[in-house]
């Protein structure tokens, strides 16, 4: 192999080994986790999973719960404001459909993932339109809800050629 006969590679491997040595030592140590913080963390994770209709934002002033349908409304309104979007449709992940549904929002803790189905005006590069929609939706959802949009999927389902 090249690495075994190359002095440069051997020097680099030795340096990496030297730099990683303290990390290996730490990884070998047994860590005892106190029960209180671990149980509290697990309780928070369980509550985020158990209540998938609401996101929870913790601040110094207390808790704010934001319904998935609120995230959907914010995302739909934001997407429809992007030039080139004819209509954005919405629904929340629990299956409740709005009258004009196809934005989907999943919420857990302070995170949200969204899927937006929209119809676009003909003539605009669709990948650029999708990027513009993502940016607008992320900014609006962060501003209005204080949630972190971890993923925004844009589905362009139709293109209109007439005004």
PDB file of C-alpha atoms in Angstrom:
ATOM      1  CA  UNK A   1       0.000   0.000   0.000  1.00  0.00           C
ATOM      2  CA  UNK A   2       1.051   3.545  -0.678  1.00  0.00           C
ATOM      3  CA  UNK A   3       0.614   4.658   2.959  1.00  0.00           C
ATOM      4  CA  UNK A   4       3.059   2.066   4.274  1.00  0.00           C
ATOM      5  CA  UNK A   5       5.897   3.121   1.981  1.00  0.00           C
ATOM      6  CA  UNK A   6       5.327   6.891   1.865  1.00  0.00           C
ATOM      7  CA  UNK A   7       7.182   8.975   4.440  1.00  0.00           C
ATOM      8  CA  UNK A   8       4.672  11.819   4.074  1.00  0.00           C
ATOM      9  CA  UNK A   9       1.735   9.524   4.774  1.00  0.00           C
ATOM     10  CA  UNK A  10       3.558   7.908   7.694  1.00  0.00           C
ATOM     11  CA  UNK A  11       4.249  11.332   9.217  1.00  0.00           C
ATOM     12  CA  UNK A  12       0.633  12.392   8.753  1.00  0.00           C
ATOM     13  CA  UNK A  13      -0.688   9.139  10.266  1.00  0.00           C
ATOM     14  CA  UNK A  14       1.646   9.477  13.238  1.00  0.00           C
ATOM     15  CA  UNK A  15       0.485  13.066  13.780  1.00  0.00           C
ATOM     16  CA  UNK A  16      -3.183  12.035  13.596  1.00  0.00           C
ATOM     17  CA  UNK A  17      -2.484   9.234  16.067  1.00  0.00           C
ATOM     18  CA  UNK A  18      -0.793  11.689  18.436  1.00  0.00           C
ATOM     19  CA  UNK A  19      -3.658  14.180  18.159  1.00  0.00           C
ATOM     20  CA  UNK A  20      -6.328  11.516  18.660  1.00  0.00           C
ATOM     21  CA  UNK A  21      -4.599   9.913  21.643  1.00  0.00           C
ATOM     22  CA  UNK A  22      -6.288  12.114  24.284  1.00  0.00           C
ATOM     23  CA  UNK A  23      -9.653  11.486  22.657  1.00  0.00           C
ATOM     24  CA  UNK A  24      -9.097   7.724  22.793  1.00  0.00           C
ATOM     25  CA  UNK A  25      -8.183   8.035  26.481  1.00  0.00           C
ATOM     26  CA  UNK A  26     -11.390   9.958  27.210  1.00  0.00           C
ATOM     27  CA  UNK A  27     -13.478   7.486  25.239  1.00  0.00           C
ATOM     28  CA  UNK A  28     -12.054   4.621  27.288  1.00  0.00           C
ATOM     29  CA  UNK A  29     -13.120   6.215  30.604  1.00  0.00           C
ATOM     30  CA  UNK A  30     -16.386   4.997  32.095  1.00  0.00           C
ATOM     31  CA  UNK A  31     -18.833   7.831  32.641  1.00  0.00           C
ATOM     32  CA  UNK A  32     -21.404   7.665  35.410  1.00  0.00           C
ATOM     33  CA  UNK A  33     -24.439   9.763  34.560  1.00  0.00           C
ATOM     34  CA  UNK A  34     -26.492  11.001  37.514  1.00  0.00           C
ATOM     35  CA  UNK A  35     -30.114   9.851  37.349  1.00  0.00           C
ATOM     36  CA  UNK A  36     -31.817  13.247  37.699  1.00  0.00           C
ATOM     37  CA  UNK A  37     -30.597  15.000  34.537  1.00  0.00           C
ATOM     38  CA  UNK A  38     -30.877  11.837  32.441  1.00  0.00           C
ATOM     39  CA  UNK A  39     -34.474  11.217  33.509  1.00  0.00           C
ATOM     40  CA  UNK A  40     -35.351  14.865  32.888  1.00  0.00           C
ATOM     41  CA  UNK A  41     -33.867  14.717  29.392  1.00  0.00           C
ATOM     42  CA  UNK A  42     -35.710  11.490  28.601  1.00  0.00           C
ATOM     43  CA  UNK A  43     -38.969  12.982  29.916  1.00  0.00           C
ATOM     44  CA  UNK A  44     -38.544  15.968  27.565  1.00  0.00           C
ATOM     45  CA  UNK A  45     -37.863  13.679  24.619  1.00  0.00           C
ATOM     46  CA  UNK A  46     -40.891  11.515  25.450  1.00  0.00           C
ATOM     47  CA  UNK A  47     -43.161  14.559  25.761  1.00  0.00           C
ATOM     48  CA  UNK A  48     -41.999  15.906  22.386  1.00  0.00           C
ATOM     49  CA  UNK A  49     -42.730  12.551  20.755  1.00  0.00           C
ATOM     50  CA  UNK A  50     -46.037  11.983  22.562  1.00  0.00           C
ATOM     51  CA  UNK A  51     -47.538  15.325  21.519  1.00  0.00           C
ATOM     52  CA  UNK A  52     -46.904  15.544  17.793  1.00  0.00           C
ATOM     53  CA  UNK A  53     -49.665  18.123  17.243  1.00  0.00           C
ATOM     54  CA  UNK A  54     -47.810  20.834  19.181  1.00  0.00           C
ATOM     55  CA  UNK A  55     -44.284  22.200  19.246  1.00  0.00           C
ATOM     56  CA  UNK A  56     -42.893  23.479  22.537  1.00  0.00           C
ATOM     57  CA  UNK A  57     -40.742  26.579  22.778  1.00  0.00           C
ATOM     58  CA  UNK A  58     -39.052  27.108  26.156  1.00  0.00           C
ATOM     59  CA  UNK A  59     -38.088  30.651  27.125  1.00  0.00           C
ATOM     60  CA  UNK A  60     -37.134  32.349  30.372  1.00  0.00           C
ATOM     61  CA  UNK A  61     -40.769  33.450  30.697  1.00  0.00           C
ATOM     62  CA  UNK A  62     -42.184  29.931  30.378  1.00  0.00           C
ATOM     63  CA  UNK A  63     -43.462  27.512  27.749  1.00  0.00           C
ATOM     64  CA  UNK A  64     -45.180  28.351  24.496  1.00  0.00           C
ATOM     65  CA  UNK A  65     -47.010  25.594  22.627  1.00  0.00           C
ATOM     66  CA  UNK A  66     -47.499  26.088  18.899  1.00  0.00           C
ATOM     67  CA  UNK A  67     -49.945  23.889  17.001  1.00  0.00           C
ATOM     68  CA  UNK A  68     -48.784  22.253  13.770  1.00  0.00           C
ATOM     69  CA  UNK A  69     -51.712  23.921  11.985  1.00  0.00           C
ATOM     70  CA  UNK A  70     -50.275  27.331  12.969  1.00  0.00           C
ATOM     71  CA  UNK A  71     -46.946  26.388  11.379  1.00  0.00           C
ATOM     72  CA  UNK A  72     -48.868  25.253   8.289  1.00  0.00           C
ATOM     73  CA  UNK A  73     -50.733  28.571   8.036  1.00  0.00           C
ATOM     74  CA  UNK A  74     -47.510  30.576   8.425  1.00  0.00           C
ATOM     75  CA  UNK A  75     -45.713  28.488   5.803  1.00  0.00           C
ATOM     76  CA  UNK A  76     -48.596  28.636   3.322  1.00  0.00           C
ATOM     77  CA  UNK A  77     -48.979  32.410   3.673  1.00  0.00           C
ATOM     78  CA  UNK A  78     -45.233  32.910   3.294  1.00  0.00           C
ATOM     79  CA  UNK A  79     -44.962  30.658   0.229  1.00  0.00           C
ATOM     80  CA  UNK A  80     -47.867  32.421  -1.493  1.00  0.00           C
ATOM     81  CA  UNK A  81     -46.005  35.726  -1.085  1.00  0.00           C
ATOM     82  CA  UNK A  82     -43.086  34.525  -3.212  1.00  0.00           C
ATOM     83  CA  UNK A  83     -43.273  35.897  -6.785  1.00  0.00           C
ATOM     84  CA  UNK A  84     -44.000  33.033  -9.170  1.00  0.00           C
ATOM     85  CA  UNK A  85     -46.064  30.975  -6.704  1.00  0.00           C
ATOM     86  CA  UNK A  86     -49.645  30.778  -7.879  1.00  0.00           C
ATOM     87  CA  UNK A  87     -51.040  28.833  -4.917  1.00  0.00           C
ATOM     88  CA  UNK A  88     -49.653  26.905  -1.935  1.00  0.00           C
ATOM     89  CA  UNK A  89     -51.816  24.237  -0.378  1.00  0.00           C
ATOM     90  CA  UNK A  90     -51.769  22.936   3.207  1.00  0.00           C
ATOM     91  CA  UNK A  91     -52.529  20.210   5.764  1.00  0.00           C
ATOM     92  CA  UNK A  92     -50.972  19.174   9.067  1.00  0.00           C
ATOM     93  CA  UNK A  93     -49.371  15.752   9.634  1.00  0.00           C
ATOM     94  CA  UNK A  94     -52.229  14.547  11.808  1.00  0.00           C
ATOM     95  CA  UNK A  95     -54.269  14.308   8.602  1.00  0.00           C
ATOM     96  CA  UNK A  96     -56.603  17.241   9.235  1.00  0.00           C
ATOM     97  CA  UNK A  97     -57.097  18.883   5.864  1.00  0.00           C
ATOM     98  CA  UNK A  98     -57.631  22.585   5.358  1.00  0.00           C
ATOM     99  CA  UNK A  99     -60.042  23.462   2.611  1.00  0.00           C
ATOM    100  CA  UNK A 100     -57.157  23.988   0.154  1.00  0.00           C
ATOM    101  CA  UNK A 101     -54.642  21.529   1.558  1.00  0.00           C
ATOM    102  CA  UNK A 102     -51.029  20.570   0.829  1.00  0.00           C
ATOM    103  CA  UNK A 103     -48.477  22.204   3.160  1.00  0.00           C
ATOM    104  CA  UNK A 104     -47.538  19.499   5.656  1.00  0.00           C
ATOM    105  CA  UNK A 105     -45.925  20.289   9.004  1.00  0.00           C
ATOM    106  CA  UNK A 106     -44.429  17.929  11.529  1.00  0.00           C
ATOM    107  CA  UNK A 107     -43.458  19.353  14.904  1.00  0.00           C
ATOM    108  CA  UNK A 108     -41.361  17.947  17.744  1.00  0.00           C
ATOM    109  CA  UNK A 109     -40.030  20.013  20.600  1.00  0.00           C
ATOM    110  CA  UNK A 110     -38.794  23.273  19.059  1.00  0.00           C
ATOM    111  CA  UNK A 111     -38.243  21.803  15.571  1.00  0.00           C
ATOM    112  CA  UNK A 112     -40.483  21.568  12.554  1.00  0.00           C
ATOM    113  CA  UNK A 113     -40.242  19.913   9.151  1.00  0.00           C
ATOM    114  CA  UNK A 114     -42.425  21.135   6.324  1.00  0.00           C
ATOM    115  CA  UNK A 115     -43.553  19.888   2.953  1.00  0.00           C
ATOM    116  CA  UNK A 116     -45.167  22.426   0.621  1.00  0.00           C
ATOM    117  CA  UNK A 117     -47.040  21.565  -2.549  1.00  0.00           C
ATOM    118  CA  UNK A 118     -47.534  24.502  -4.864  1.00  0.00           C
ATOM    119  CA  UNK A 119     -48.532  25.599  -8.317  1.00  0.00           C
ATOM    120  CA  UNK A 120     -46.135  27.955 -10.091  1.00  0.00           C
ATOM    121  CA  UNK A 121     -46.292  30.471 -12.885  1.00  0.00           C
ATOM    122  CA  UNK A 122     -44.689  29.288 -16.121  1.00  0.00           C
ATOM    123  CA  UNK A 123     -41.354  30.761 -17.183  1.00  0.00           C
ATOM    124  CA  UNK A 124     -39.446  30.989 -13.925  1.00  0.00           C
ATOM    125  CA  UNK A 125     -36.677  28.440 -13.198  1.00  0.00           C
ATOM    126  CA  UNK A 126     -38.393  26.023 -10.825  1.00  0.00           C
ATOM    127  CA  UNK A 127     -35.292  25.186  -8.765  1.00  0.00           C
ATOM    128  CA  UNK A 128     -34.819  28.915  -8.099  1.00  0.00           C
ATOM    129  CA  UNK A 129     -38.486  29.275  -7.163  1.00  0.00           C
ATOM    130  CA  UNK A 130     -38.167  26.351  -4.740  1.00  0.00           C
ATOM    131  CA  UNK A 131     -35.083  27.947  -3.129  1.00  0.00           C
ATOM    132  CA  UNK A 132     -36.919  31.278  -2.784  1.00  0.00           C
ATOM    133  CA  UNK A 133     -39.898  29.521  -1.191  1.00  0.00           C
ATOM    134  CA  UNK A 134     -37.603  27.687   1.262  1.00  0.00           C
ATOM    135  CA  UNK A 135     -35.890  30.918   2.314  1.00  0.00           C
ATOM    136  CA  UNK A 136     -39.197  32.743   2.773  1.00  0.00           C
ATOM    137  CA  UNK A 137     -40.815  29.908   4.712  1.00  0.00           C
ATOM    138  CA  UNK A 138     -37.820  29.418   7.026  1.00  0.00           C
ATOM    139  CA  UNK A 139     -37.650  33.153   7.803  1.00  0.00           C
ATOM    140  CA  UNK A 140     -41.394  33.461   8.444  1.00  0.00           C
ATOM    141  CA  UNK A 141     -41.707  30.320  10.565  1.00  0.00           C
ATOM    142  CA  UNK A 142     -38.674  31.304  12.675  1.00  0.00           C
ATOM    143  CA  UNK A 143     -39.968  34.847  13.136  1.00  0.00           C
ATOM    144  CA  UNK A 144     -43.582  33.990  13.950  1.00  0.00           C
ATOM    145  CA  UNK A 145     -43.165  30.793  15.969  1.00  0.00           C
ATOM    146  CA  UNK A 146     -39.540  30.736  17.191  1.00  0.00           C
ATOM    147  CA  UNK A 147     -39.380  27.154  15.884  1.00  0.00           C
ATOM    148  CA  UNK A 148     -36.425  25.844  13.885  1.00  0.00           C
ATOM    149  CA  UNK A 149     -37.417  24.601  10.410  1.00  0.00           C
ATOM    150  CA  UNK A 150     -35.009  21.681  10.031  1.00  0.00           C
ATOM    151  CA  UNK A 151     -36.279  20.704   6.593  1.00  0.00           C
ATOM    152  CA  UNK A 152     -38.468  22.369   3.967  1.00  0.00           C
ATOM    153  CA  UNK A 153     -39.401  20.195   1.013  1.00  0.00           C
ATOM    154  CA  UNK A 154     -40.987  21.974  -1.955  1.00  0.00           C
ATOM    155  CA  UNK A 155     -43.143  19.962  -4.374  1.00  0.00           C
ATOM    156  CA  UNK A 156     -44.109  21.801  -7.552  1.00  0.00           C
ATOM    157  CA  UNK A 157     -47.257  20.013  -8.635  1.00  0.00           C
ATOM    158  CA  UNK A 158     -48.506  22.261 -11.418  1.00  0.00           C
ATOM    159  CA  UNK A 159     -47.469  25.153 -13.667  1.00  0.00           C
ATOM    160  CA  UNK A 160     -49.884  27.768 -14.961  1.00  0.00           C
ATOM    161  CA  UNK A 161     -49.240  29.398 -18.325  1.00  0.00           C
ATOM    162  CA  UNK A 162     -52.085  31.945 -18.128  1.00  0.00           C
ATOM    163  CA  UNK A 163     -52.280  34.929 -15.751  1.00  0.00           C
TER     164      UNK A 163
END
